[in-house]
């Protein structure tokens, strides 16, 4: 009753705004259809005086204050608006106003996205109404919002509305708008990682822009293609599309378009080896940005050019950077601002590679060290900013954090970056920017630098094999005189899977190198060479004439004596692993226990070697079983399966010990669980264990059936003993005796002892069958 008719109309019309959102005089002037600003401001003041609006407390004295409608009042006003049947008309005016605002913000220089941030709830409300009621206005509004929403992380909103907008624009025949929306949809899919879908949308947008003769739109699609490829580190494809976009921006006299293209084109050209042109392009971009008052982008371009300049420094400078002369040091210490520091470093990029310790040591005046500290802080911040702008830095970070397989792939795909000489100063820059005292980060960056340097000289495959698999690659000093020979060995070993002759040649080369060593050589290098030699001989096929188990054990013993002196527990564990497994092969089960147990405990203490430790403990349990220590073996297997309950190989291994202990129901339960895990009834281990269970149950005929099934699936097992047991259970003593003799002839002493125990157990379990005289 306190309001007149016009005030009631204005109040209920405010219900069209989203709750608690900013209400400005510009908005209500349109919504209330008022001609003058003063009228809008007066009307707002009237509603404020009636306590229906509140003015922002931080904005009370501003010439154009912002008002808000309380949430409960908004609900009430909205209900009144619908009751008066004015909702759709107000919604159209509201959506039209915000569409105009969006395009004004989008076309401003720079884009006025902070304004849109204030009104995002009303923008969403306008989208919600237009999508169902005004498709043309809906497509216009979303067309203007595409990039803003993408930058603000509103991917879900775009996923919801963009496909509908594309279909609406197509139905309305709005080809130019359709092209824009398809480009936005491509940008969205690119952001979501759906590269193929992104390409599809870009490909669909391109001919539409060309048909409309919209060269800026065409250039924007090329830019989107370039951005997509640069994110994949596909420099060549990115360069192709940026080079297509640039002349179109030139024709259209669009300086910001040229600048945005040149900064990325320059970075790509630099990574592809065209260093001078790349730097020039980025500097051109900085000029365009500066002329158009794009201060943030000026700095980005300056930082990119600076990063390139650092990487172009002579290699000597990046390895041993000399302290600047006194005059430069004075200027550096007197630098007053971050911008001044940037300008100074643009002239002297080598400053980025000088450590604080070197700068401090050169400054002998205590009074100026305070100013020096401030300058060093600004320099450190600048280093960080430079790396943030570097495409190569992003590649380098990914490489540093990658596993070996990913590194191998990256060295092939990113060879122009990672294997170029310009990468080493960048590694130095990382070391200067991010090294923390006493954390080992300095050593990590030095190791990475050395790795990339060696990959460039010797090739990535040999070096990656050297670093990942060879003990000589375990961060030890290699005598300069032997470096080329070691790299030759690494090259041969890296191809051993494709050609056994490469492995044979590598072994011969290592043996020759071992014979050449003198007493003065580093013990750690000799130990690593012996270790690699033992590992290489062990890798030969089992029946290879040069795979001599005694020789492998000799190499292991010599390496262990040297490793113990150097206190290298991990290499010792790896040698003991080889030692233990070879002793098992020779049937020396009792001797195998100590190295296997010691090595497994060492590896268990290292998080990254848990699986290797469990494999060793499984071998340890196998040896215990062969020694008839079944309870101890089962205890080890139980502990392993408790750690890794879903590993079928452990279940098959425990099942064998359970069979020897005649816990056959438990053995069958392990087999059933293994089949459930693998989903595979054809695993040879399954049929081997079923054969053993049949024999343990005394069924020779069933055992023979199981042997037939096993033979269908694998011919790699020695089944002579099982065949002898099977025919003996069926009463064929002569065939059993013959097969048993063959089995004993093929076995070593340890295996023979285990065979005797198995046969004696069967004789006890089946006294009705004639016992056999076991071979000596």
XYZ file of C-alpha atoms in Angstrom:
776
model
C 0.000 0.000 0.000
C 3.007 2.303 0.420
C 3.832 1.907 -3.307
C 2.059 3.460 -6.242
C 1.217 1.485 -9.372
C 4.468 2.293 -11.149
C 6.547 1.347 -8.140
C 4.698 -1.964 -7.844
C 5.424 -2.672 -11.510
C 9.086 -1.828 -11.076
C 9.416 -3.920 -7.922
C 7.923 -7.066 -9.432
C 10.026 -6.596 -12.569
C 13.134 -6.821 -10.376
C 12.117 -10.437 -9.784
C 13.651 -11.227 -13.178
C 17.160 -10.763 -11.754
C 18.899 -13.702 -10.123
C 18.785 -13.559 -6.293
C 21.320 -11.339 -4.512
C 22.977 -10.295 -7.789
C 24.135 -6.761 -8.722
C 21.411 -4.451 -10.060
C 22.693 -1.344 -11.844
C 20.965 1.713 -13.218
C 21.968 0.609 -16.743
C 20.110 -2.670 -16.290
C 16.928 -1.218 -14.815
C 16.858 1.570 -17.394
C 16.411 -1.149 -20.014
C 14.189 -3.431 -17.928
C 11.888 -0.540 -16.888
C 12.069 1.104 -20.318
C 13.233 4.478 -18.972
C 14.732 7.133 -21.234
C 17.133 8.889 -18.865
C 19.784 7.674 -16.440
C 18.502 10.101 -13.817
C 15.071 8.485 -13.978
C 16.566 5.053 -13.356
C 18.664 6.255 -10.444
C 15.696 8.070 -8.874
C 13.503 4.972 -9.190
C 16.168 2.820 -7.546
C 16.492 5.295 -4.679
C 12.714 5.199 -4.149
C 12.761 1.417 -3.756
C 15.749 1.658 -1.456
C 13.865 4.154 0.723
C 11.035 1.640 0.892
C 13.567 -0.955 2.178
C 12.999 -3.108 -0.894
C 16.569 -2.716 -2.188
C 19.910 -2.478 -0.432
C 22.907 -0.559 -1.654
C 26.325 -2.275 -1.574
C 28.110 -0.999 1.532
C 31.403 -0.648 -0.336
C 29.697 1.395 -3.013
C 27.462 3.832 -1.098
C 29.288 6.987 -2.183
C 29.900 5.926 -5.768
C 28.192 7.978 -8.490
C 26.654 4.773 -9.911
C 26.056 2.507 -6.903
C 25.119 -1.165 -7.124
C 21.880 -2.398 -5.546
C 20.749 -5.879 -4.548
C 17.385 -7.500 -3.913
C 17.196 -9.774 -0.868
C 16.616 -13.426 -1.699
C 13.172 -13.620 -0.074
C 12.067 -10.393 -1.749
C 13.310 -11.741 -5.084
C 11.156 -14.847 -4.689
C 8.159 -12.641 -3.841
C 8.801 -10.267 -6.760
C 9.254 -13.201 -9.136
C 5.902 -14.655 -8.050
C 4.196 -11.288 -8.574
C 5.750 -11.056 -12.040
C 4.330 -14.413 -13.068
C 0.929 -13.598 -11.556
C 0.809 -10.401 -13.612
C 1.655 -12.443 -16.747
C 4.711 -10.272 -17.350
C 7.414 -12.903 -16.864
C 8.173 -13.725 -20.517
C 8.280 -10.097 -21.613
C 10.609 -9.211 -18.726
C 12.731 -12.285 -19.440
C 13.195 -11.261 -23.073
C 14.236 -7.734 -22.083
C 16.560 -9.141 -19.404
C 18.170 -11.580 -21.868
C 18.497 -8.897 -24.542
C 20.222 -6.550 -22.117
C 22.749 -9.165 -20.976
C 23.392 -10.319 -24.529
C 24.320 -6.746 -25.413
C 26.556 -6.564 -22.332
C 28.283 -9.819 -23.307
C 29.152 -8.630 -26.794
C 30.363 -5.263 -25.547
C 32.661 -7.054 -23.090
C 33.824 -9.511 -25.755
C 34.669 -6.792 -28.287
C 36.382 -4.474 -25.779
C 40.167 -4.107 -25.770
C 41.122 -5.744 -23.514
C 38.107 -8.014 -23.128
C 36.030 -6.874 -20.162
C 35.603 -10.272 -18.551
C 35.706 -8.839 -14.996
C 32.360 -7.169 -15.785
C 30.877 -10.504 -16.847
C 32.210 -12.114 -13.661
C 29.948 -9.801 -11.633
C 26.858 -10.804 -13.601
C 27.456 -14.506 -14.221
C 24.289 -15.617 -12.390
C 22.146 -13.377 -14.587
C 23.964 -14.644 -17.671
C 23.119 -18.206 -16.667
C 19.499 -17.199 -16.003
C 19.294 -15.599 -19.453
C 20.651 -18.771 -21.059
C 18.162 -20.915 -19.174
C 15.210 -18.866 -20.414
C 16.342 -18.303 -24.009
C 17.198 -21.945 -24.708
C 13.498 -22.829 -24.414
C 11.884 -19.589 -25.577
C 14.111 -17.570 -27.943
C 16.501 -19.777 -29.944
C 17.899 -16.900 -32.004
C 18.702 -14.829 -28.927
C 20.003 -17.972 -27.220
C 22.536 -18.647 -29.980
C 23.627 -15.010 -30.024
C 24.139 -14.974 -26.257
C 26.046 -18.260 -26.103
C 28.148 -17.270 -29.099
C 29.386 -14.300 -27.099
C 29.914 -16.335 -23.926
C 31.893 -19.255 -25.391
C 35.431 -18.050 -24.694
C 34.493 -16.422 -21.383
C 32.943 -19.610 -20.021
C 35.885 -21.669 -21.282
C 38.390 -19.414 -19.521
C 36.316 -19.445 -16.341
C 36.164 -23.229 -16.226
C 32.424 -23.403 -16.944
C 32.832 -26.531 -19.073
C 29.658 -28.148 -17.753
C 27.579 -25.151 -18.832
C 29.097 -25.320 -22.308
C 28.581 -29.084 -22.480
C 24.923 -28.496 -21.622
C 24.201 -25.657 -24.045
C 26.665 -25.673 -26.968
C 25.270 -28.735 -28.797
C 21.750 -27.239 -28.590
C 23.037 -23.877 -29.799
C 24.741 -25.516 -32.779
C 21.532 -27.270 -33.801
C 19.486 -24.100 -33.276
C 21.854 -21.986 -35.387
C 21.804 -24.625 -38.118
C 17.984 -24.709 -38.095
C 17.825 -20.891 -38.214
C 20.264 -20.739 -41.125
C 22.684 -18.561 -39.138
C 25.818 -19.888 -40.834
C 28.249 -17.304 -39.466
C 27.007 -17.850 -35.931
C 27.016 -21.598 -36.505
C 30.681 -21.381 -37.483
C 31.475 -19.495 -34.272
C 29.566 -22.001 -32.156
C 31.271 -24.953 -33.846
C 34.629 -23.353 -33.109
C 33.635 -22.922 -29.459
C 32.458 -26.527 -29.346
C 35.797 -27.602 -30.803
C 37.625 -25.550 -28.165
C 35.536 -27.229 -25.471
C 36.258 -30.743 -26.745
C 39.933 -29.838 -26.991
C 39.882 -28.680 -23.374
C 38.184 -31.954 -22.374
C 40.836 -33.965 -24.208
C 38.537 -35.176 -26.992
C 40.934 -34.308 -29.797
C 39.156 -36.147 -32.614
C 35.840 -34.466 -31.789
C 37.578 -31.087 -31.624
C 39.030 -31.596 -35.109
C 35.618 -32.584 -36.420
C 34.055 -29.341 -35.176
C 36.927 -27.191 -36.455
C 36.709 -28.891 -39.850
C 32.975 -28.157 -39.939
C 33.443 -24.484 -38.984
C 36.171 -23.706 -41.509
C 34.138 -23.896 -44.771
C 31.338 -21.887 -43.177
C 33.712 -19.009 -42.424
C 35.189 -19.300 -45.905
C 31.725 -19.203 -47.484
C 30.936 -16.085 -45.439
C 34.291 -14.572 -46.526
C 35.074 -14.064 -42.858
C 38.850 -14.154 -42.806
C 39.055 -13.384 -39.089
C 36.785 -16.324 -38.344
C 38.873 -18.527 -40.622
C 42.024 -17.356 -38.845
C 40.453 -18.132 -35.459
C 39.892 -21.740 -36.538
C 43.510 -22.028 -37.655
C 44.545 -20.612 -34.280
C 42.409 -23.213 -32.501
C 44.054 -25.949 -34.566
C 47.472 -24.547 -33.686
C 46.644 -24.340 -29.984
C 45.384 -27.921 -30.047
C 48.587 -29.214 -31.631
C 50.887 -27.141 -29.442
C 49.222 -28.676 -26.378
C 50.210 -32.084 -27.790
C 53.801 -30.885 -28.391
C 53.178 -31.416 -32.118
C 55.312 -28.490 -33.226
C 55.189 -29.108 -36.983
C 51.396 -29.254 -37.194
C 51.061 -26.254 -34.879
C 53.457 -24.268 -37.075
C 51.431 -25.151 -40.187
C 48.207 -23.724 -38.776
C 49.758 -20.640 -37.175
C 51.354 -19.834 -40.523
C 47.925 -20.080 -42.159
C 46.381 -17.765 -39.574
C 49.038 -15.026 -39.625
C 48.522 -13.645 -43.176
C 44.761 -13.489 -42.618
C 45.246 -11.321 -39.534
C 47.640 -9.153 -41.562
C 45.087 -8.722 -44.373
C 42.397 -7.812 -41.851
C 44.767 -5.367 -40.099
C 44.151 -7.070 -36.758
C 47.228 -6.299 -34.617
C 46.139 -8.392 -31.628
C 45.406 -11.336 -33.879
C 48.897 -10.966 -35.319
C 50.387 -10.694 -31.837
C 48.569 -13.779 -30.519
C 49.723 -15.742 -33.556
C 53.308 -14.511 -33.532
C 53.947 -15.323 -29.877
C 53.008 -18.979 -30.380
C 54.444 -19.252 -33.890
C 57.730 -17.875 -32.580
C 57.850 -20.381 -29.748
C 57.108 -23.245 -32.127
C 59.708 -22.111 -34.665
C 62.277 -21.893 -31.888
C 61.561 -25.459 -30.741
C 61.883 -26.642 -34.335
C 65.378 -25.163 -34.532
C 64.676 -21.844 -36.275
C 65.943 -19.970 -33.234
C 66.556 -16.500 -34.646
C 63.213 -16.359 -36.441
C 61.454 -17.650 -33.342
C 62.903 -14.936 -31.113
C 62.128 -12.292 -33.731
C 58.487 -13.419 -33.948
C 58.037 -13.246 -30.173
C 59.636 -9.802 -30.071
C 57.255 -8.674 -32.841
C 54.370 -9.975 -30.742
C 55.614 -7.947 -27.766
C 55.635 -4.820 -29.932
C 52.045 -5.370 -31.071
C 50.914 -6.036 -27.507
C 52.699 -2.919 -26.276
C 51.119 -0.739 -28.969
C 47.696 -2.021 -27.944
C 48.297 -1.603 -24.206
C 48.135 -5.325 -23.464
C 50.535 -5.108 -20.537
C 50.057 -8.666 -19.312
C 50.779 -10.059 -22.752
C 53.746 -7.743 -23.224
C 55.290 -9.366 -20.172
C 54.469 -12.872 -21.418
C 56.151 -12.158 -24.739
C 59.176 -10.602 -23.033
C 59.524 -13.636 -20.777
C 59.275 -16.040 -23.721
C 61.928 -14.128 -25.647
C 64.120 -14.089 -22.551
C 63.801 -17.841 -22.081
C 64.871 -18.349 -25.696
C 67.834 -16.016 -25.224
C 68.992 -18.016 -22.192
C 68.782 -21.230 -24.170
C 70.821 -19.646 -26.959
C 73.735 -18.898 -24.630
C 76.962 -20.730 -25.517
C 77.239 -24.099 -23.802
C 80.244 -22.942 -21.807
C 78.122 -20.222 -20.255
C 75.536 -22.690 -19.030
C 78.141 -24.989 -17.545
C 80.405 -22.472 -15.834
C 78.769 -19.085 -15.574
C 81.193 -16.383 -14.543
C 80.183 -13.750 -12.026
C 79.323 -10.427 -13.705
C 81.818 -7.593 -13.623
C 81.657 -5.021 -10.856
C 79.679 -2.486 -12.873
C 76.997 -5.000 -13.815
C 76.952 -6.253 -10.238
C 76.418 -2.682 -9.039
C 73.541 -2.166 -11.472
C 72.049 -5.508 -10.458
C 72.182 -4.643 -6.752
C 70.613 -1.237 -7.387
C 67.674 -2.571 -9.399
C 64.551 -1.070 -7.871
C 61.624 -2.922 -9.454
C 60.629 -6.166 -11.119
C 60.231 -4.346 -14.445
C 63.745 -2.907 -14.144
C 65.041 -6.397 -13.393
C 63.319 -7.730 -16.509
C 64.889 -5.011 -18.658
C 68.322 -5.692 -17.161
C 68.108 -9.438 -17.714
C 66.911 -8.905 -21.286
C 70.299 -7.268 -21.862
C 72.249 -9.818 -19.800
C 70.340 -13.140 -19.904
C 73.309 -14.947 -18.336
C 72.213 -13.441 -15.014
C 69.495 -16.099 -14.865
C 72.126 -18.831 -14.676
C 74.134 -17.343 -11.815
C 73.446 -18.677 -8.335
C 72.818 -16.537 -5.281
C 75.970 -17.939 -3.681
C 78.095 -16.712 -6.596
C 76.499 -13.276 -6.531
C 76.859 -12.991 -2.770
C 80.490 -14.090 -2.807
C 81.298 -11.385 -5.345
C 79.766 -8.705 -3.130
C 82.265 -7.730 -0.432
C 80.408 -4.691 0.898
C 78.141 -5.720 3.769
C 76.115 -2.518 3.432
C 75.029 -3.411 -0.066
C 74.197 -7.058 0.618
C 70.719 -6.110 1.825
C 69.971 -4.521 -1.544
C 71.549 -7.517 -3.225
C 69.146 -9.837 -1.369
C 66.196 -7.822 -2.679
C 67.580 -8.023 -6.213
C 68.152 -11.763 -5.871
C 64.516 -12.202 -4.777
C 63.354 -10.304 -7.864
C 65.683 -12.403 -10.020
C 64.321 -15.627 -8.497
C 60.749 -14.505 -9.217
C 61.776 -13.671 -12.774
C 63.309 -17.122 -13.238
C 60.036 -18.665 -12.135
C 58.039 -16.433 -14.509
C 60.336 -17.316 -17.418
C 59.871 -21.037 -16.830
C 56.097 -20.615 -16.540
C 56.032 -19.155 -20.072
C 58.306 -21.778 -21.607
C 56.848 -24.492 -23.806
C 60.086 -26.447 -23.543
C 59.951 -26.146 -19.757
C 56.588 -27.897 -19.778
C 58.071 -30.693 -21.893
C 61.068 -30.899 -19.566
C 58.892 -31.142 -16.452
C 56.842 -33.931 -18.036
C 60.061 -35.731 -18.988
C 61.582 -35.358 -15.511
C 58.451 -36.821 -13.879
C 57.896 -39.606 -16.430
C 58.666 -43.297 -16.118
C 61.255 -44.810 -18.434
C 58.768 -45.997 -21.042
C 57.218 -42.535 -21.291
C 60.674 -40.980 -21.468
C 61.531 -43.277 -24.355
C 58.396 -42.150 -26.201
C 59.039 -38.466 -25.454
C 62.625 -38.643 -26.706
C 61.271 -39.920 -30.010
C 58.373 -37.481 -30.288
C 60.072 -34.416 -28.758
C 63.578 -34.893 -30.102
C 63.785 -31.310 -31.378
C 63.327 -30.038 -27.818
C 64.874 -32.688 -25.586
C 67.841 -33.563 -27.788
C 68.734 -30.032 -28.871
C 71.684 -28.214 -27.352
C 69.332 -25.461 -26.164
C 67.748 -27.763 -23.582
C 70.788 -27.837 -21.302
C 70.698 -24.143 -20.301
C 67.010 -24.644 -19.559
C 67.864 -27.489 -17.180
C 70.378 -25.165 -15.530
C 67.674 -22.534 -15.201
C 65.412 -25.051 -13.463
C 68.256 -26.000 -11.151
C 68.786 -22.344 -10.238
C 65.085 -21.605 -9.788
C 63.867 -24.645 -7.884
C 66.809 -26.169 -6.041
C 66.293 -26.450 -2.287
C 69.314 -26.928 0.005
C 69.929 -30.459 1.300
C 67.059 -32.003 -0.699
C 69.007 -33.642 -3.509
C 67.263 -31.542 -6.148
C 70.551 -30.130 -7.438
C 71.835 -33.638 -8.051
C 68.540 -34.596 -9.721
C 68.790 -31.719 -12.208
C 72.463 -32.472 -12.856
C 71.581 -36.111 -13.551
C 68.803 -35.067 -15.910
C 71.163 -32.720 -17.733
C 73.748 -35.491 -18.096
C 71.099 -37.922 -19.318
C 69.905 -35.563 -22.069
C 73.482 -34.686 -23.016
C 74.368 -38.374 -23.399
C 71.173 -39.080 -25.340
C 72.114 -36.391 -27.828
C 75.636 -37.780 -28.265
C 75.081 -41.542 -28.101
C 71.418 -41.907 -29.028
C 68.423 -42.261 -26.765
C 67.899 -46.049 -26.909
C 71.369 -47.053 -25.637
C 71.347 -44.357 -22.964
C 67.869 -45.228 -21.717
C 68.869 -48.884 -21.534
C 72.077 -47.878 -19.753
C 70.201 -45.742 -17.206
C 67.316 -48.128 -16.630
C 68.841 -51.594 -16.754
C 72.637 -51.453 -16.401
C 74.378 -51.250 -13.058
C 77.103 -49.143 -14.674
C 74.281 -46.633 -15.125
C 73.690 -46.425 -11.354
C 75.168 -42.958 -11.009
C 78.783 -44.102 -10.783
C 81.886 -42.523 -12.258
C 82.931 -44.171 -15.504
C 86.615 -43.688 -16.363
C 86.892 -41.499 -19.446
C 89.058 -44.072 -21.200
C 86.243 -46.641 -21.028
C 83.242 -44.418 -21.761
C 82.998 -45.221 -25.474
C 83.364 -48.948 -24.749
C 80.591 -48.786 -22.132
C 78.315 -47.001 -24.596
C 79.095 -49.687 -27.187
C 78.046 -52.314 -24.641
C 74.839 -50.401 -23.873
C 74.059 -50.176 -27.587
C 74.486 -53.931 -28.028
C 72.431 -54.777 -24.945
C 69.611 -52.443 -25.985
C 69.097 -54.655 -29.082
C 69.447 -58.065 -27.418
C 65.744 -58.913 -27.638
C 65.849 -58.589 -31.425
C 69.142 -60.397 -31.967
C 70.839 -62.917 -29.660
C 74.152 -62.160 -31.389
C 74.024 -58.627 -29.965
C 73.894 -60.112 -26.455
C 76.756 -62.491 -27.246
C 78.862 -59.631 -28.594
C 78.052 -57.477 -25.548
C 79.253 -60.285 -23.241
C 82.505 -60.643 -25.186
C 83.050 -56.865 -25.057
C 82.421 -56.769 -21.300
C 84.793 -59.689 -20.707
C 87.471 -57.930 -22.757
C 86.920 -54.710 -20.822
C 87.118 -56.605 -17.528
C 90.466 -58.093 -18.553
C 91.767 -54.602 -19.381
C 91.035 -53.158 -15.936
C 94.003 -52.396 -13.742
C 94.299 -52.215 -9.974
C 93.944 -48.452 -10.055
C 90.421 -48.432 -11.491
C 87.496 -47.397 -9.241
C 86.181 -50.436 -7.366
C 82.585 -49.371 -7.881
C 83.022 -49.312 -11.652
C 84.563 -52.787 -11.600
C 81.758 -54.079 -9.376
C 79.114 -52.664 -11.718
C 80.860 -54.181 -14.748
C 80.946 -57.597 -13.057
C 77.289 -57.194 -12.117
C 76.270 -56.323 -15.690
C 78.342 -59.223 -16.979
C 76.674 -61.689 -14.608
C 73.278 -60.333 -15.605
C 74.075 -60.586 -19.329
C 75.348 -64.179 -19.151
C 72.294 -65.084 -17.067
C 70.075 -63.601 -19.811
C 71.338 -66.129 -22.389
C 68.936 -68.990 -23.224
C 69.158 -71.874 -20.753
C 70.706 -74.243 -23.286
C 73.218 -71.715 -24.647
C 76.785 -73.080 -24.419
C 78.085 -69.786 -22.981
C 75.498 -69.650 -20.201
C 77.762 -71.190 -17.590
C 76.219 -71.078 -14.136
C 79.569 -71.392 -12.398
C 80.884 -68.375 -14.293
C 77.796 -66.344 -13.337
C 78.326 -67.222 -9.678
C 82.012 -66.260 -9.918
C 81.083 -62.847 -11.309
C 78.525 -62.438 -8.513
C 81.041 -63.287 -5.784
C 83.621 -60.837 -7.137
C 81.039 -58.069 -7.507
C 79.700 -58.664 -3.989
C 83.127 -58.292 -2.427
C 83.575 -54.907 -4.129
C 80.018 -53.703 -3.446
C 80.329 -54.480 0.271
C 83.423 -52.281 0.440
C 81.505 -49.414 -1.182
C 78.403 -49.948 1.014
C 75.907 -50.253 -1.822
C 72.984 -52.292 -0.382
C 70.699 -52.181 -3.424
C 73.228 -53.492 -5.966
C 74.188 -56.140 -3.393
C 70.541 -57.229 -3.246
C 70.316 -57.404 -7.042
C 73.468 -59.539 -7.196
C 72.118 -61.812 -4.452
C 68.930 -62.205 -6.488
C 70.941 -63.527 -9.437
C 73.001 -65.685 -7.075
C 69.964 -67.202 -5.378
C 68.155 -68.003 -8.613
C 71.238 -69.630 -10.156
C 71.729 -71.754 -7.032
C 68.096 -72.891 -7.325
C 68.723 -73.827 -10.966
C 71.642 -75.967 -9.808
C 69.505 -77.618 -7.136
C 71.603 -76.078 -4.358
C 68.506 -75.123 -2.416
C 70.102 -74.830 1.022
C 72.781 -72.469 -0.314
C 70.140 -70.373 -2.113
C 68.231 -69.547 1.075
C 70.687 -67.027 2.537
C 71.124 -64.720 -0.517
C 67.408 -64.856 -1.316
C 66.389 -63.987 2.248
C 68.931 -61.170 2.576
C 68.103 -59.655 -0.807
C 64.350 -59.778 -0.209
C 64.665 -57.968 3.131
C 66.772 -55.222 1.528
C 64.263 -54.732 -1.275
C 61.260 -54.825 1.056
C 62.659 -51.736 2.763
C 62.414 -49.838 -0.552
C 58.891 -48.862 -1.605
C 59.616 -49.075 -5.337
C 60.991 -52.631 -5.089
C 58.112 -54.339 -3.274
C 57.168 -56.544 -6.243
C 60.798 -57.602 -6.775
C 61.066 -58.473 -3.092
C 57.910 -60.580 -3.227
C 59.241 -62.453 -6.267
C 62.417 -63.239 -4.328
C 60.453 -64.438 -1.315
C 58.445 -66.688 -3.613
C 61.727 -68.220 -4.828
C 62.778 -68.538 -1.187
C 59.570 -70.441 -0.374
C 60.112 -72.659 -3.439
C 63.579 -73.592 -2.143
C 62.147 -74.377 1.307
C 59.561 -76.635 -0.315
C 62.272 -78.468 -2.258
C 64.056 -79.039 1.055
C 60.843 -80.595 2.487
C 60.397 -77.636 4.848
C 56.757 -77.347 3.848
C 55.493 -75.608 6.981
C 58.092 -72.860 6.626
C 57.373 -72.570 2.897
C 53.632 -72.258 3.523
C 54.222 -69.574 6.138
C 56.144 -67.500 3.577
C 53.522 -68.043 0.862
C 50.733 -67.092 3.271
C 52.473 -63.813 4.077
C 52.980 -63.048 0.396
C 49.372 -63.795 -0.526
C 48.180 -61.670 2.372
C 50.116 -58.791 0.772
C 49.000 -59.595 -2.785
C 45.810 -61.662 -2.581
C 44.939 -61.268 -6.259
C 48.132 -62.595 -7.887
C 47.424 -65.954 -9.478
C 51.088 -66.980 -9.813
C 51.448 -66.926 -6.022
C 48.336 -69.076 -5.660
C 49.682 -71.642 -8.134
C 53.026 -71.666 -6.259
C 51.390 -72.182 -2.862
C 49.156 -74.890 -4.308
C 52.226 -77.012 -5.118
C 53.458 -76.827 -1.524
C 49.942 -77.608 -0.257
C 49.948 -80.695 -2.499
C 53.276 -81.819 -1.034
C 51.765 -81.279 2.446
C 48.720 -83.268 1.270
C 46.369 -80.364 2.055
C 44.581 -81.080 -1.190
C 41.300 -79.266 -0.535
C 43.205 -76.061 0.175
C 45.285 -76.595 -2.953
C 42.134 -76.950 -5.067
C 40.728 -73.789 -3.472
C 43.869 -71.896 -4.537
C 43.477 -73.206 -8.089
C 39.826 -72.179 -8.203
C 40.705 -68.686 -6.962
C 43.495 -68.377 -9.562
C 41.072 -69.299 -12.357
C 38.580 -66.721 -11.066
C 41.283 -64.043 -11.092
C 42.607 -64.827 -14.580
C 39.404 -66.046 -16.180
C 41.589 -68.638 -17.896
C 41.051 -72.407 -17.794
C 43.924 -72.951 -20.237
C 46.791 -71.813 -18.025
C 49.415 -74.622 -18.131
C 50.140 -74.114 -14.417
C 46.518 -75.000 -13.676
C 46.771 -78.367 -15.471
C 50.190 -79.079 -13.974
C 48.759 -78.673 -10.471
C 45.681 -80.746 -11.384
C 48.045 -83.516 -12.501
C 49.913 -83.321 -9.194
C 46.636 -83.429 -7.237
C 45.472 -86.499 -9.185
C 48.731 -88.268 -8.299
C 48.447 -87.200 -4.659
C 44.927 -88.672 -4.611
C 46.325 -91.915 -6.051
C 44.468 -91.775 -9.394
C 46.925 -92.758 -12.118
C 44.302 -92.743 -14.881
C 43.091 -89.230 -13.965
C 46.709 -88.080 -13.780
C 47.294 -89.391 -17.315
C 44.253 -87.455 -18.567
C 45.554 -84.304 -16.883
C 48.965 -84.857 -18.483
C 47.331 -85.075 -21.911
C 45.483 -81.803 -21.274
C 48.693 -80.171 -20.067
C 50.604 -81.320 -23.148
C 47.942 -79.703 -25.374
C 48.599 -76.361 -23.703
C 52.368 -76.394 -23.231
C 55.419 -78.461 -24.129
C 57.825 -76.462 -21.971
C 57.521 -78.583 -18.805
C 59.653 -81.625 -18.022
C 56.908 -84.151 -17.223
C 59.021 -87.296 -16.975
C 58.643 -87.691 -13.194
C 54.885 -87.089 -13.310
C 54.575 -89.657 -16.106
C 56.569 -92.189 -14.041
C 54.311 -91.609 -11.035
C 51.178 -91.894 -13.178
C 52.079 -95.238 -14.784
C 53.300 -96.616 -11.400
C 49.893 -95.823 -9.861
C 48.306 -97.742 -12.752
C 50.491 -100.786 -11.964
C 52.905 -100.564 -14.899
C 56.087 -101.099 -12.900
C 58.469 -101.547 -15.834
C 57.448 -98.333 -17.595
C 57.534 -96.495 -14.281
C 61.075 -97.744 -13.581
C 62.283 -96.672 -17.039
C 60.679 -93.217 -16.808
C 62.014 -92.735 -13.290
C 65.550 -93.551 -14.450
C 65.253 -90.944 -17.223
C 63.947 -88.347 -14.761
C 66.865 -88.959 -12.370
C 69.384 -88.821 -15.210
C 68.054 -85.385 -16.253
C 68.049 -83.961 -12.713
C 70.758 -82.409 -10.564
C 71.506 -83.606 -7.036
C 69.059 -81.261 -5.358
C 66.249 -82.225 -7.707
C 67.056 -85.920 -7.256
C 66.751 -85.575 -3.483
C 63.336 -83.937 -3.880
C 62.246 -86.699 -6.304
C 63.236 -89.393 -3.807
C 61.123 -87.761 -1.105
C 58.106 -87.574 -3.422
C 58.431 -91.218 -4.490
C 58.958 -92.442 -0.931
C 55.840 -90.538 0.113
C 53.870 -92.353 -2.621
C 55.288 -95.741 -1.562
C 54.088 -95.112 2.005
C 50.645 -93.996 0.815
C 50.204 -97.034 -1.489
C 51.676 -100.111 0.254
C 49.595 -102.366 -2.003
C 51.700 -101.363 -5.019
C 55.199 -102.739 -5.536
C 57.883 -100.303 -4.438
C 60.631 -99.388 -6.873
C 64.344 -99.291 -6.304
C 65.145 -95.611 -6.688
C 68.195 -94.758 -8.823
C 71.365 -93.782 -6.970
